[in-house]
Coordinates of C-alpha atoms and ligand atoms in Angstrom, one line a residue:
X1 CA 35.4 146.9 219.1
X2 CA 34.8 143.6 217.5
X3 CA 35.4 142.5 214.0
X4 CA 34.3 139.3 212.3
X5 CA 36.9 138.0 209.8
X6 CA 35.6 135.4 207.4
X7 CA 38.5 133.8 205.7
X8 CA 41.7 133.0 207.7
X9 CA 44.1 132.3 204.9
X10 CA 47.0 134.4 203.5
X11 CA 45.5 137.8 204.0
X12 CA 42.8 137.1 206.5
X13 CA 45.3 135.8 209.1
X14 CA 47.5 138.8 208.9
X15 CA 44.6 141.2 209.1
X16 CA 43.3 139.3 212.2
X17 CA 46.8 139.3 213.9
X18 CA 47.3 143.0 213.3
X19 CA 43.8 144.0 214.5
X20 CA 44.1 141.9 217.6
X21 CA 47.5 143.3 218.4
X22 CA 45.9 146.8 218.1
X23 CA 43.2 145.9 220.7
X24 CA 40.4 144.6 218.5
X25 CA 38.5 141.4 219.4
X26 CA 38.3 139.2 216.2
X27 CA 35.6 136.5 215.5
X28 CA 37.1 134.1 213.1
X29 CA 35.6 131.8 210.5
X30 CA 36.9 129.8 207.6
X31 CA 35.7 127.0 205.3
X32 CA 36.2 124.1 207.7
X33 CA 37.3 126.2 210.7
X34 CA 40.7 124.4 211.0
X35 CA 42.7 127.4 209.9
X36 CA 40.5 129.7 212.2
X37 CA 41.2 127.5 215.2
X38 CA 44.9 127.4 214.6
X39 CA 45.0 131.2 214.3
X40 CA 42.8 131.8 217.3
X41 CA 45.2 129.6 219.4
X42 CA 48.1 131.7 218.2
X43 CA 46.3 135.1 218.8
X44 CA 45.1 134.2 222.2
X45 CA 42.3 135.9 224.3
X46 CA 41.5 138.5 221.6
X47 CA 40.3 135.9 219.2
X48 CA 37.1 133.8 219.1
X49 CA 36.4 130.9 216.7
X50 CA 32.9 131.2 215.4
X51 CA 30.9 128.2 214.9
X52 CA 30.2 129.2 211.2
X53 CA 30.0 132.3 209.0
X54 CA 26.8 133.6 210.5
X55 CA 27.9 133.2 214.0
X56 CA 31.1 135.2 213.3
X57 CA 28.9 138.4 212.9
X58 CA 27.3 137.9 216.2
X59 CA 28.0 141.1 218.2
X60 CA 30.4 142.3 215.5
X61 CA 30.7 145.9 214.5
X62 CA 32.3 145.1 211.2
X63 CA 33.0 142.1 209.0
X64 CA 36.1 141.6 206.8
X65 CA 35.5 139.3 203.9
X66 CA 39.1 137.9 203.4
X67 CA 37.9 135.5 200.6
X68 CA 38.9 134.5 197.1
X69 CA 36.7 136.3 194.6
X70 CA 35.2 133.0 193.5
X71 CA 33.6 132.3 196.9
X72 CA 32.7 135.8 197.9
X73 CA 29.1 135.9 196.4
X74 CA 28.2 132.6 198.0
X75 CA 29.3 133.8 201.5
X76 CA 27.6 137.3 201.0
X77 CA 24.3 135.4 200.3
X78 CA 24.8 133.2 203.3
X79 CA 25.3 136.2 205.7
X80 CA 23.2 138.8 203.8
X81 CA 20.5 139.2 206.6
X82 CA 23.2 139.7 209.2
X83 CA 25.1 142.4 207.5
X84 CA 22.5 145.1 207.8
X85 CA 23.9 148.3 209.3
X86 CA 27.4 147.0 209.5
X87 CA 30.7 148.0 207.9
X88 CA 31.7 145.4 205.3
X89 CA 35.4 145.4 204.3
X90 CA 36.7 143.6 201.2
X91 CA 40.2 143.0 200.3
X92 CA 39.5 140.6 197.4
X93 CA 41.2 140.9 194.0
X94 CA 39.2 139.6 191.0
X95 CA 41.7 136.9 190.3
X96 CA 42.0 133.1 190.3
X97 CA 45.1 130.9 190.2
X98 CA 45.5 127.9 188.0
X99 CA 47.3 124.7 189.1
X100 CA 50.7 126.2 188.3
X101 CA 49.9 129.4 190.4
X102 CA 49.4 131.5 187.2
X103 CA 46.9 134.3 188.0
X104 CA 44.0 134.9 185.8
X105 CA 41.8 138.0 185.9
X106 CA 38.1 137.1 186.4
X107 CA 36.6 140.5 185.3
X108 CA 36.9 142.5 182.1
X109 CA 39.6 145.3 182.2
X110 CA 38.1 148.3 183.6
X111 CA 35.6 146.6 186.0
X112 CA 36.8 146.3 189.5
X113 CA 36.1 143.9 192.2
X114 CA 34.6 146.7 194.3
X115 CA 32.1 147.6 191.7
X116 CA 30.9 144.0 191.3
X117 CA 30.8 143.3 195.1
X118 CA 28.7 146.4 195.7
X119 CA 26.0 144.9 193.4
X120 CA 26.0 141.7 195.4
X121 CA 25.5 143.3 198.9
X122 CA 22.0 143.9 200.3
X123 CA 20.8 147.4 201.1
X124 CA 21.9 149.2 204.3
X125 CA 25.4 147.7 204.3
X126 CA 28.4 150.1 204.3
X127 CA 31.1 148.7 201.8
X128 CA 34.7 149.8 202.0
X129 CA 37.4 148.2 199.7
X130 CA 40.4 148.0 202.0
X131 CA 43.0 145.8 203.5
X132 CA 43.8 144.2 200.0
X133 CA 46.3 146.8 198.8
X134 CA 49.4 145.1 200.1
X135 CA 50.4 141.4 199.8
X136 CA 50.3 139.7 203.1
X137 CA 54.0 139.7 203.8
X138 CA 54.3 143.4 203.0
X139 CA 51.2 144.1 205.2
X140 CA 52.8 142.4 208.1
X141 CA 56.2 144.0 207.8
X142 CA 54.8 147.6 207.1
X143 CA 52.4 147.8 210.1
X144 CA 53.3 150.0 213.0
X145 CA 56.2 151.5 210.9
X146 CA 58.2 154.0 212.7
X147 CA 58.8 156.9 212.8
X148 CA 56.0 157.5 210.2
X149 CA 53.2 155.1 209.8
X150 CA 52.8 153.6 206.3
X151 CA 49.5 154.3 204.4
X152 CA 46.7 151.8 203.8
X153 CA 44.4 153.2 201.0
X154 CA 40.7 152.6 201.0
X155 CA 37.7 153.4 198.8
X156 CA 34.0 153.8 199.8
X157 CA 30.9 155.5 198.7
X158 CA 29.6 155.8 202.2
X159 CA 30.4 158.8 204.4
X160 CA 29.8 156.8 207.6
X161 CA 32.1 154.0 206.4
X162 CA 35.0 156.6 206.2
X163 CA 35.2 156.9 210.0
X164 CA 34.7 153.2 210.7
X165 CA 37.3 151.9 208.2
X166 CA 39.7 154.5 209.2
X167 CA 39.5 153.5 212.9
X168 CA 40.1 149.8 211.8
X169 CA 43.0 150.7 209.6
X170 CA 44.6 152.7 212.6
X171 CA 44.0 149.7 214.9
X172 CA 46.0 147.5 212.4
X173 CA 48.9 150.0 212.5
X174 CA 48.5 152.0 209.4
X175 CA 47.5 155.6 208.4
X176 CA 44.3 155.5 206.5
X177 CA 44.0 157.5 203.2
X178 CA 40.8 157.5 201.1
X179 CA 41.2 157.5 197.4
X180 CA 37.6 158.1 196.5
X181 CA 34.4 156.2 195.8
X182 CA 34.1 152.4 194.9
X183 CA 34.5 153.4 191.2
X184 CA 38.2 154.2 192.0
X185 CA 38.8 150.9 193.8
X186 CA 40.5 149.3 190.6
X187 CA 43.6 151.5 191.6
X188 CA 43.9 149.3 194.7
X189 CA 43.8 145.9 193.0
X190 CA 46.6 143.8 191.7
X191 CA 47.7 145.7 188.5
X192 CA 46.4 149.0 189.9
X193 CA 48.8 152.0 190.3
X194 CA 48.3 152.1 194.2
X195 CA 48.8 148.2 194.7
X196 CA 51.6 147.0 196.8
X197 CA 52.9 150.6 197.5
X198 CA 54.4 151.3 200.9
X199 CA 54.4 155.2 201.3
X200 CA 53.9 157.7 204.0
X201 CA 50.9 160.1 204.1
X202 CA 52.5 162.9 202.1
X203 CA 53.5 160.7 199.2
X204 CA 50.1 158.9 199.4
X205 CA 48.3 162.2 198.9
X206 CA 50.3 163.3 196.0
X207 CA 49.9 159.9 194.3
X208 CA 46.1 159.9 194.7
X209 CA 45.9 163.4 193.2
X210 CA 48.3 162.5 190.5
Ligands
NAP301 N1 47.3 136.6 200.2 C1 47.6 137.9 200.0 O1 48.8 138.4 200.0 C2 46.6 138.9 199.5 C3 46.9 140.3 199.6 C4 45.9 141.2 199.3 C5 44.6 140.8 198.9 N2 44.4 139.4 198.7 C6 43.0 139.0 198.3 O2 42.4 138.4 199.5 C7 41.5 137.4 199.1 C8 41.9 136.2 199.9 O3 43.2 135.8 199.5 P1 44.0 134.8 200.4 O4 45.4 134.7 199.9 O5 43.9 135.1 201.9 O6 43.3 133.3 200.1 P2 43.5 132.0 200.9 O7 44.9 131.9 201.5 O8 43.1 131.0 199.9 O9 42.4 132.1 202.1 C9 41.1 132.0 201.8 C10 40.3 131.8 203.0 O10 38.9 131.7 202.7 C11 38.3 130.6 203.5 N3 37.2 130.2 202.9 C12 37.0 129.6 201.6 N4 35.6 129.4 201.4 C13 34.9 129.8 202.5 C14 33.6 129.8 203.0 N5 32.6 129.3 202.2 N6 33.3 130.4 204.1 C15 34.3 130.8 204.9 N7 35.6 130.8 204.7 C16 36.0 130.3 203.4 C17 39.4 129.6 203.5 O11 39.1 128.7 204.5 P3 40.1 127.4 204.9 O12 41.3 128.1 205.6 O13 39.3 126.6 205.9 O14 40.5 126.8 203.6 C18 40.6 130.4 203.8 O15 40.8 130.6 205.2 C19 41.8 137.1 197.5 O16 40.8 137.7 196.8 C20 43.1 137.9 197.3 O17 43.1 138.4 196.0 C21 45.3 138.5 199.1

């Protein structure tokens, strides 16, 4: 399978590495493509550097938008026509950082990134909020955990997306657990009760029910 990854910074690079090590072909794109090129060189044959964001989707089954919240809408508008009938995975938190690294929430309390992003997407796109629940370091160190895989939570409103995102999560070395529809996705964000939790499937199921 082939996944486009737009954004090869902190989280996009880790997602790309983990998917590639699980056998996925990744098509990489970034703002000036410098970081995409460096990452592709590190990953090797499983990675392709796309010419631009649109080219990243060429032949891809899914696209991960590993972008800061402030640039997400612009990129979605740029690639909108090419996303039809694809799985779109978004790990973005609705945050910006000031010059001192202090984080500021960009949405009102109670409104999640997932709810806003779903309003930006064109019709016939299957959205899953996933791959943003763990910080990049924790994501990397928790993948392919043994003897029991760690869980990666996800949220989607689309039944077909369930199967597709679960396959991607398994490829990245995690056990997928659905928490519900996009209206639940605030639980996955920074500040949400399921953010940055490394748990096995049994604990995960009791947490989402609780
Ligand atoms: N980092 C984490 O630990 C972490 C964990 C979970 C969730 N998240 C969420 O994931 C999102 C991304 O965070 P990050 O830390 O990975 O950010 P980041 O390190 O700043 O990386 C952002 C990436 O987006 C690329 N980019 C910017 N504008 C673009 C455009 N117009 N077209 C294509 N690519 C563009 C940048 O390209 P260049 O490389 O060329 O600058 C960079 O590769 C955020 O919403 C964050 O909340 C992050």
